[in-house]
CSV table of C-alpha atoms in Angstrom, one decimal:
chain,number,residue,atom,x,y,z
A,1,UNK,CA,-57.0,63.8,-35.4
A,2,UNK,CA,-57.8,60.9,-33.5
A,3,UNK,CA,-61.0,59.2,-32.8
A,4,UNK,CA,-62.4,56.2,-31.5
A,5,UNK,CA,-65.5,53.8,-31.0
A,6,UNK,CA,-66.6,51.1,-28.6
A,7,UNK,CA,-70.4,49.8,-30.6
A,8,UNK,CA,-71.8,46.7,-29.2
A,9,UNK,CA,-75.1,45.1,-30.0
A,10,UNK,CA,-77.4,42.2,-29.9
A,11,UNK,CA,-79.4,40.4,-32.4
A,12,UNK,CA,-81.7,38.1,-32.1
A,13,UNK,CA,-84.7,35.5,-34.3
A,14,UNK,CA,-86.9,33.3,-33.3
A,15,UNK,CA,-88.5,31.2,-36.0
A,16,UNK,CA,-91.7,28.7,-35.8
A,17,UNK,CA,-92.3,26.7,-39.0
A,18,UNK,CA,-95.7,24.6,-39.3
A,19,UNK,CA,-95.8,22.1,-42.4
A,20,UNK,CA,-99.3,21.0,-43.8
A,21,UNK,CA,-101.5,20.4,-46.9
A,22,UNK,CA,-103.2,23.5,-48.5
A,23,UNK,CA,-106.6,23.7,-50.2
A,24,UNK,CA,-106.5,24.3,-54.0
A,25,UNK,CA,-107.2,27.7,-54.9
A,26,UNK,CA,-107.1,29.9,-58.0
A,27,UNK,CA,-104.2,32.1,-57.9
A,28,UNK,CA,-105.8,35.2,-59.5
A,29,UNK,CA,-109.2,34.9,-58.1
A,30,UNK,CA,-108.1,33.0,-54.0
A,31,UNK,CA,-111.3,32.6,-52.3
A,32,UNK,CA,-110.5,34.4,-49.5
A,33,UNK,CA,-113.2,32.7,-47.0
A,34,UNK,CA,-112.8,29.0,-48.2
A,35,UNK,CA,-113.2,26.4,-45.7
A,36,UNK,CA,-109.6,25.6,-43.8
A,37,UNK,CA,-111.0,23.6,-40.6
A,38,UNK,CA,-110.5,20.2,-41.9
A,39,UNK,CA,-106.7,20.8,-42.9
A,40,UNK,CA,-104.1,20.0,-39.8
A,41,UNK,CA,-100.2,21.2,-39.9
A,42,UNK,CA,-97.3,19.7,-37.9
A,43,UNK,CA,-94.5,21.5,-35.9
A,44,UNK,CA,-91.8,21.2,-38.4
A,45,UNK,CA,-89.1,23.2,-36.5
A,46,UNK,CA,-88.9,25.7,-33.6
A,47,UNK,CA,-85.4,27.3,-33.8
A,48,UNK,CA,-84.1,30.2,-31.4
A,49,UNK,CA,-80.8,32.1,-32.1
A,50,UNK,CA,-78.8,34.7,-30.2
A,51,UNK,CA,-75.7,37.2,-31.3
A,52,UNK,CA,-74.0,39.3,-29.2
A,53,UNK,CA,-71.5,41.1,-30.8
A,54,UNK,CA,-69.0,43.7,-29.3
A,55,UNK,CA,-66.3,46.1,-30.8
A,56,UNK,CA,-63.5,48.5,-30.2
A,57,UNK,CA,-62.2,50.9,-33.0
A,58,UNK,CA,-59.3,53.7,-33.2
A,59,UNK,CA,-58.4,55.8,-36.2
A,60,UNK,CA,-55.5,58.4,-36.3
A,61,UNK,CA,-55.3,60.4,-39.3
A,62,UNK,CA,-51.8,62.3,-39.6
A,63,UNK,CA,-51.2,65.6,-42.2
A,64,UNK,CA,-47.4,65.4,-43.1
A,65,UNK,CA,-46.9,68.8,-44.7
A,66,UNK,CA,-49.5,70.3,-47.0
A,67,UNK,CA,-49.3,66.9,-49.7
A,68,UNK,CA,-49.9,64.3,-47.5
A,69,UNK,CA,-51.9,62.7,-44.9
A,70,UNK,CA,-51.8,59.2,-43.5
A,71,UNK,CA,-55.2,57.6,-42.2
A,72,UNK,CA,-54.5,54.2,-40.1
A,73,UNK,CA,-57.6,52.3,-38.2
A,74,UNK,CA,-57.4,48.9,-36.5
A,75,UNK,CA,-60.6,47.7,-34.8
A,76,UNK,CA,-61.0,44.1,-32.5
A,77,UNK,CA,-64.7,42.4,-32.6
A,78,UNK,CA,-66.1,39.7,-30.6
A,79,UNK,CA,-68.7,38.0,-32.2
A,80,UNK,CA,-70.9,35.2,-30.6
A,81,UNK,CA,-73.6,33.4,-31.7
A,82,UNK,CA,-75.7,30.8,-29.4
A,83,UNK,CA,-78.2,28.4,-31.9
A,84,UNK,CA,-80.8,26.2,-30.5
A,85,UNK,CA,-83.1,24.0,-32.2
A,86,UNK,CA,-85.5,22.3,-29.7
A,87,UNK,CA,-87.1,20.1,-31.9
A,88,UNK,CA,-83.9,17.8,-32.4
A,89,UNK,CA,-82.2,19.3,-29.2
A,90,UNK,CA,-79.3,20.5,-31.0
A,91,UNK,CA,-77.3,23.6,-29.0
A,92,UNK,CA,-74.2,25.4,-31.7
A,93,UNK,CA,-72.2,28.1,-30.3
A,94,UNK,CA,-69.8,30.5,-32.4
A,95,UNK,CA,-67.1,32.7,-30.7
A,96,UNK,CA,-65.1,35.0,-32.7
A,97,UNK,CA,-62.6,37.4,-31.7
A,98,UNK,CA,-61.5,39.4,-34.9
A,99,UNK,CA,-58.8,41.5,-35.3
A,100,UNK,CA,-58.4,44.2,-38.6
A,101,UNK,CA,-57.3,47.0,-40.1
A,102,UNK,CA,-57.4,50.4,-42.5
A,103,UNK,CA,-54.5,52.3,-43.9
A,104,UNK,CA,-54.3,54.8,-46.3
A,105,UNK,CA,-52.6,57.3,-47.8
A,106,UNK,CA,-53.7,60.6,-49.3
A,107,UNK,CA,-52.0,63.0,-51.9
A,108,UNK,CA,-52.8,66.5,-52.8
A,109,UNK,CA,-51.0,67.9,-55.5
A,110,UNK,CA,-52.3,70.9,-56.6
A,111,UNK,CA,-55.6,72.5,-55.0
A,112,UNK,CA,-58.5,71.0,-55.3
A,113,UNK,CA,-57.2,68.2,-56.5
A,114,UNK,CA,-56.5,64.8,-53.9
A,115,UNK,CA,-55.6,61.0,-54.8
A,116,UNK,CA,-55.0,58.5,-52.5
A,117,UNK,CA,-54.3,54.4,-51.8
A,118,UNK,CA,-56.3,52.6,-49.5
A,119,UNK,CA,-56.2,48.7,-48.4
A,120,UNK,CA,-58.4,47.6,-45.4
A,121,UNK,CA,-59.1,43.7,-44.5
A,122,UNK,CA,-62.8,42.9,-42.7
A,123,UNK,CA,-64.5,39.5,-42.0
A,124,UNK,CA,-67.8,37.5,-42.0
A,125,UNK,CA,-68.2,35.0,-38.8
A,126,UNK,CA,-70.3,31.8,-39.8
A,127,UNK,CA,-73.1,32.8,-37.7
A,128,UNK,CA,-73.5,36.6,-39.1
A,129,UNK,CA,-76.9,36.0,-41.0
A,130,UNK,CA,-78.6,33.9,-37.7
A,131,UNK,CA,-77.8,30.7,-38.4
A,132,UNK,CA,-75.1,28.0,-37.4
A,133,UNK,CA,-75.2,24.1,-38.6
A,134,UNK,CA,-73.0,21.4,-37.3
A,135,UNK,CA,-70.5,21.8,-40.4
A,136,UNK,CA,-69.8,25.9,-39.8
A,137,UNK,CA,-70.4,26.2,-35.9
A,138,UNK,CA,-66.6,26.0,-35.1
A,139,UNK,CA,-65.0,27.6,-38.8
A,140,UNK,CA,-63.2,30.2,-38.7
A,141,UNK,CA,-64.3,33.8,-40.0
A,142,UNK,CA,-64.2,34.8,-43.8
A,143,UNK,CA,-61.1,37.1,-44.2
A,144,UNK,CA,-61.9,39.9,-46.9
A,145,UNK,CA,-59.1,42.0,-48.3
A,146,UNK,CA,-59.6,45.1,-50.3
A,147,UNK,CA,-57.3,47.4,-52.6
A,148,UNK,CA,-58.8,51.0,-54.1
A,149,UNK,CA,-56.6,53.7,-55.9
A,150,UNK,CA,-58.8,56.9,-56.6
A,151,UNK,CA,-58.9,60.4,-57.1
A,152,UNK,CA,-61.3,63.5,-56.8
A,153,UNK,CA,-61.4,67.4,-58.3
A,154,UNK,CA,-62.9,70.0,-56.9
A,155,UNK,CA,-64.0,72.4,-60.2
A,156,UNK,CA,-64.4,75.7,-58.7
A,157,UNK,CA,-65.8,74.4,-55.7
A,158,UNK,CA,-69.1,73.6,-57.2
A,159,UNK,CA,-68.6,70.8,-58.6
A,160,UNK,CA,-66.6,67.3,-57.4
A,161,UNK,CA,-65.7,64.7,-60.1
A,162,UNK,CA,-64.7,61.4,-58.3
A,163,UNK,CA,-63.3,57.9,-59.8
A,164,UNK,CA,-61.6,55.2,-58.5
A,165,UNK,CA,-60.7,51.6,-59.1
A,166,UNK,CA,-60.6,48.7,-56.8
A,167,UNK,CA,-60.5,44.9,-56.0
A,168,UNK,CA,-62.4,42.9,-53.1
A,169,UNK,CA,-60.9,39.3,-52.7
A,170,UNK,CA,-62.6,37.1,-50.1
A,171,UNK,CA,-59.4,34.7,-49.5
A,172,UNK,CA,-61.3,32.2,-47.8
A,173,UNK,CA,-64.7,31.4,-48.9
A,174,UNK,CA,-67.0,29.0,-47.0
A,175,UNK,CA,-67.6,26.3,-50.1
A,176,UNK,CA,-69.7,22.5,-49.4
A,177,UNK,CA,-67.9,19.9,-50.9
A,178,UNK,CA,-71.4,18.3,-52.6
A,179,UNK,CA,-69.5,14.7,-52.0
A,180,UNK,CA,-69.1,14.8,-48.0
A,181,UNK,CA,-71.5,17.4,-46.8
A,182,UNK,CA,-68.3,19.0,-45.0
A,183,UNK,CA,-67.9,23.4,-45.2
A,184,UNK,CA,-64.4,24.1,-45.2
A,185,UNK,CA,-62.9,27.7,-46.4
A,186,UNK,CA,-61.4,26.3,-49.4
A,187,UNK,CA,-63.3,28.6,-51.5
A,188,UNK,CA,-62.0,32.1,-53.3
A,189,UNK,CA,-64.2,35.3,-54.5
A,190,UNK,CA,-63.0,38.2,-56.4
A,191,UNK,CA,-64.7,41.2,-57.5
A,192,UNK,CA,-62.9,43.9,-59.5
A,193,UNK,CA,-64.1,47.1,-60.7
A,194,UNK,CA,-64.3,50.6,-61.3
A,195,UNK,CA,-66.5,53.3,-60.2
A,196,UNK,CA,-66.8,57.4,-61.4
A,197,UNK,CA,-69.4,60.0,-60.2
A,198,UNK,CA,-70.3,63.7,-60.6
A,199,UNK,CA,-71.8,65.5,-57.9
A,200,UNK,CA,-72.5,69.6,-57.8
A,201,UNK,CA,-74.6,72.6,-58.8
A,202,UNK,CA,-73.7,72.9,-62.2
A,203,UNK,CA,-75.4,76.7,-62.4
A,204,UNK,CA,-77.2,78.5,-59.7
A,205,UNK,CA,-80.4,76.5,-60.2
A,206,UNK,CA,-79.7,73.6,-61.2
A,207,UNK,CA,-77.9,70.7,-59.0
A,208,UNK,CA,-77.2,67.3,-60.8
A,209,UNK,CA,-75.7,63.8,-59.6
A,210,UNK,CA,-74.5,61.1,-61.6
A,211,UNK,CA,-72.4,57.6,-61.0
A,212,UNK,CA,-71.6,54.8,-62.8
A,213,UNK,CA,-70.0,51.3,-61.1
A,214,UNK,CA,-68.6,48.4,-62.9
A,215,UNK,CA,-67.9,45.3,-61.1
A,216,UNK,CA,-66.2,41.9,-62.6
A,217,UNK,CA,-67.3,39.6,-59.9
A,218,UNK,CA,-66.0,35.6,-60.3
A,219,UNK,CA,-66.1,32.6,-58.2
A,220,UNK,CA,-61.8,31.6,-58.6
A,221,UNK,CA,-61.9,28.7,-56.0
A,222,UNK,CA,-64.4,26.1,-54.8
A,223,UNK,CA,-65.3,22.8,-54.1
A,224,UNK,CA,-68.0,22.4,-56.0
A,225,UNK,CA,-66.4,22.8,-60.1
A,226,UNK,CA,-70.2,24.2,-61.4
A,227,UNK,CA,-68.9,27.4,-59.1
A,228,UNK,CA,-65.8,27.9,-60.5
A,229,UNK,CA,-65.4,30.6,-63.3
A,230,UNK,CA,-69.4,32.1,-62.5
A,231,UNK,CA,-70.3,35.3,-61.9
A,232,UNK,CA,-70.8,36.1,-57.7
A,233,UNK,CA,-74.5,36.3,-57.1
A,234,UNK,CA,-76.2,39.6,-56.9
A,235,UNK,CA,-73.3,40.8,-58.5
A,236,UNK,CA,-74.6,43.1,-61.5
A,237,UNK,CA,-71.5,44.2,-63.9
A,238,UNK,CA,-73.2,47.2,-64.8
A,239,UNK,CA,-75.4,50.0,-62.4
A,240,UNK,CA,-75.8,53.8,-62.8
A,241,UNK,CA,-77.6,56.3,-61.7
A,242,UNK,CA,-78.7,59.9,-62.6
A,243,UNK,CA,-80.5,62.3,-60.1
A,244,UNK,CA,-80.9,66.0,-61.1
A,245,UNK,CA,-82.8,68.9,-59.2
A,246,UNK,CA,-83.7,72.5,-60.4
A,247,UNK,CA,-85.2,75.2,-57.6
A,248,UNK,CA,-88.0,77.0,-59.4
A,249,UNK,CA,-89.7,80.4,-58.2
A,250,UNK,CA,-91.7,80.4,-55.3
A,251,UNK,CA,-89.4,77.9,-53.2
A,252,UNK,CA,-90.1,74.8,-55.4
A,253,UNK,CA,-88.0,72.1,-55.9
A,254,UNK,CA,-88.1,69.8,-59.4
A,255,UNK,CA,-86.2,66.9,-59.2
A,256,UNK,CA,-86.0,63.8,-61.4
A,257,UNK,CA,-83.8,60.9,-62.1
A,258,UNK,CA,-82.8,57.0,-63.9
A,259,UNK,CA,-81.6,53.9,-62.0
A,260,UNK,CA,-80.3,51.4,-63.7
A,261,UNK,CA,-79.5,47.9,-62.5
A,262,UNK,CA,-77.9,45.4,-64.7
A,263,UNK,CA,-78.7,41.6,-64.5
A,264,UNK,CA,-78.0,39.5,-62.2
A,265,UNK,CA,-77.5,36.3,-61.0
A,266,UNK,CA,-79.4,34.8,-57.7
A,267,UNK,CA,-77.2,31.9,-57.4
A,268,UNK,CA,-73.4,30.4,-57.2
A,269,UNK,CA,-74.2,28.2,-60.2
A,270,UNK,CA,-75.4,30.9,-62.0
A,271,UNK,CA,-78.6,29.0,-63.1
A,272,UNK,CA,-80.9,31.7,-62.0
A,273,UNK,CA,-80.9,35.3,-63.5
A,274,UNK,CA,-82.7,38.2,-62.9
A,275,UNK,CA,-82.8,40.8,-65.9
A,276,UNK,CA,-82.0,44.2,-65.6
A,277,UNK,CA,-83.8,47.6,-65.2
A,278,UNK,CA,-83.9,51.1,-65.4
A,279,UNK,CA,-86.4,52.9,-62.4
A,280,UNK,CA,-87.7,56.7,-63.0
A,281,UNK,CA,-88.3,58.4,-59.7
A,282,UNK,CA,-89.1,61.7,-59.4
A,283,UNK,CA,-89.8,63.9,-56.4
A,284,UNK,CA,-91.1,68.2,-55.9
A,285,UNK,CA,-90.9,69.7,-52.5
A,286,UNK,CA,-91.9,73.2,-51.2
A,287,UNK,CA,-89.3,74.7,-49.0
A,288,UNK,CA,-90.4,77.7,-47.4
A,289,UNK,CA,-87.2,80.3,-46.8
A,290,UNK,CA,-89.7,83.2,-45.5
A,291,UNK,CA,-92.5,83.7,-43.8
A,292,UNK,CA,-94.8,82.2,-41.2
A,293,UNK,CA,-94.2,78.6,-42.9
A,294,UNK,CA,-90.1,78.8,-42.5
A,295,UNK,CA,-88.8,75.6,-41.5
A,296,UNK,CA,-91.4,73.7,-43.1
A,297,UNK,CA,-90.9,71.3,-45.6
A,298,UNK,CA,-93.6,69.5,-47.5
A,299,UNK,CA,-92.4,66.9,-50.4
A,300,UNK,CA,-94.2,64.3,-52.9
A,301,UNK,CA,-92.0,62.0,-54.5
A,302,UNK,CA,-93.2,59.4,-57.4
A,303,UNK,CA,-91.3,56.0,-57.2
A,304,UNK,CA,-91.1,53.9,-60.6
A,305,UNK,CA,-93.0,56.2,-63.0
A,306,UNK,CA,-93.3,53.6,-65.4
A,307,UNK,CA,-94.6,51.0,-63.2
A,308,UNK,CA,-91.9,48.8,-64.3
A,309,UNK,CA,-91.6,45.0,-63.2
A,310,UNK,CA,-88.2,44.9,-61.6
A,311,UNK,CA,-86.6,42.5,-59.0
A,312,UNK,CA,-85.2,44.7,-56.3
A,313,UNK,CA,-83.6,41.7,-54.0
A,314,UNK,CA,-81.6,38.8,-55.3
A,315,UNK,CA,-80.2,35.9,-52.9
A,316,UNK,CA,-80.5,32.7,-52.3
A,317,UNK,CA,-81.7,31.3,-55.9
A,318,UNK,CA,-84.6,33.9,-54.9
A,319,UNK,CA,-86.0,37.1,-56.0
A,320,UNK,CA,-88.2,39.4,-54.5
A,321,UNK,CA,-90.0,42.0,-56.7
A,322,UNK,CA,-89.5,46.0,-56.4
A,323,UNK,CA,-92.6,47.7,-55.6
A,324,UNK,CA,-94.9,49.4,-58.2
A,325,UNK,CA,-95.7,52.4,-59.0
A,326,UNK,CA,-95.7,54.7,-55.6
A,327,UNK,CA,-96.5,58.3,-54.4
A,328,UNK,CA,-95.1,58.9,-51.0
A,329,UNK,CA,-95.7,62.8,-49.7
A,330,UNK,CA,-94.1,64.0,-46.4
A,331,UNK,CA,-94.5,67.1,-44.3
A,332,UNK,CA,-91.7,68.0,-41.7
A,333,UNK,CA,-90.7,71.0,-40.0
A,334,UNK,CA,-87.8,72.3,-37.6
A,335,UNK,CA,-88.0,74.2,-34.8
């Protein structure tokens, strides 16, 4: 079976920033119609950036008996990125032309049962997130390798047990040296870990999912020593999740489930940290099989049932907080 791609896209920000004095206010009670006219702000930056990014991909995936199969992938990118910041008149450009690759191979033992090996490389160009500065406009790309061993079982076909274990190395981290100023990739990033999940209709009602990930992720190389030896931010060693559904009389659908998030760091020196937490979600939907209402589907779900204070992002020695407690009901139908 062979199959390939051809994706190309463009992306592109353009960011005003103003900086001037505020009035005092009173953070739990802001006067919301308090006088502003006498306050000026100053242009503080006007910055425009561009990526154009363009790929070809092929994947063959070979059966060699009734054990094995091969799966091999290579995909090119180019990847360019045009900065301009008018303010100080200052013009970056990035070009990128990336080659890599994904190879695997798959064995199947005994039915139902299939294991396989898997390595794959994939990179980051310096101006992937919008931004270039004088230091990273002409670096070359972050090379990424990965390693995964796993397995899955199919129990009577209603159930899949899955588990594997694997390792990410970034081999050449972008790292500052805090002396110079000067970005080189001197750096080094490893994650290890392990990850096992359950997925199936358990009995003829009842459908149930359930995952677990560890990951051991460590800063090995960089310029600055406070990096070395701490934890990767956003990183958490510990996350799981729980989802289960039951199908009641009268096409009704019960489902509830845990997510749990370990803590995390928001930053390389590991100064900031954001605790963990479990969310409850839980959902009902009405699914019509007969009748004039077929194809109709009309759902409630409940997100955070305990209104828990949780931080759902974590980057860039920030966090931003997960929402509250929300009801979100949908109606759909299909023709």
């Amino acid at each position: 079976m062979r199959r390939w791609w051809a994706p190309t896209g463009r992306d592109t920000n353009h960011t005003t920033r103003y900086f001037g004095p505020r009035p005092n206010a009173n953070l739990f009670f802001p006067n919301y119609f308090d006088n502003t006219s006498n306050l000026t702000r100053s242009l503080r930056s006007r910055v425009s950036v561009t990526s154009d990014s363009a790929a070809a991909f092929a994947v063959d995936q070979i059966k060699i008996g009734q054990m094995f199969e091969v799966l091999l992938g290579g995909r090119f990118d180019h990847f360019e990125t045009d900065y301009r910041s008018f303010l100080d008149n200052v013009r970056l450009k990035g070009n990128d032309n990336l080659a890599s690759y994904r190879a695997a191979l798959v064995f199947k033992p005994i039915p139902g049962l299939r294991t396989y090996f898997s390595t794959g490389t994939s990179f980051n160009p310096s101006g992937e997130f919008l931004t270039l500065t004088a230091t990273t406009a002409d670096l070359a790309p972050e090379r990424n390798q990965s390693y995964e061993i796993g397995a899955s079982y199919d129990i009577a076909g209603r159930v899949e047990v899955k588990g594997a274990v694997f390792r990410l190395e970034k081999e050449n981290a972008r790292t500052t040296d805090p002396a110079s100023g000067i970005t080189s990739l001197a750096g080094n990033q490893r994650v290890d870990g392990f990850e096992v999940s359950m997925l199936g209709r358990v009995t003829q009602n009842w459908n149930l999912l359930a995952g677990y990930t560890f990951l051991d992720g460590q800063i090995v190389q960089s310029k600055v020593p406070a990096e070395v030896g701490r934890n990767i931010p956003n990183t958490p060693k510990h996350t799981a999740t729980v989802w289960s559904t039951y199908d009641l009389p009268y096409d009704l659908t019960l489902g509830g489930g845990a997510f749990y998030v370990d803590g995390r760091y928001s930053n390389t020196t590991n100064t900031n940290f954001a605790p963990g937490y479990t969310r409850y979600d839980a959902s009902l939907a009405w699914v019509p099989k007969e009748g004039g209402f077929r194809g109709l589907r009309v759902q409630l779900n409940a997100l955070n049932l305990t209104d828990r204070r949780y931080y759902d992002q974590v980057t860039g020695g920030q966090v931003v907080p997960g929402a509250s407690r929300t009801f979100i009901a949908t109606v759909a139908a299909r023709f």
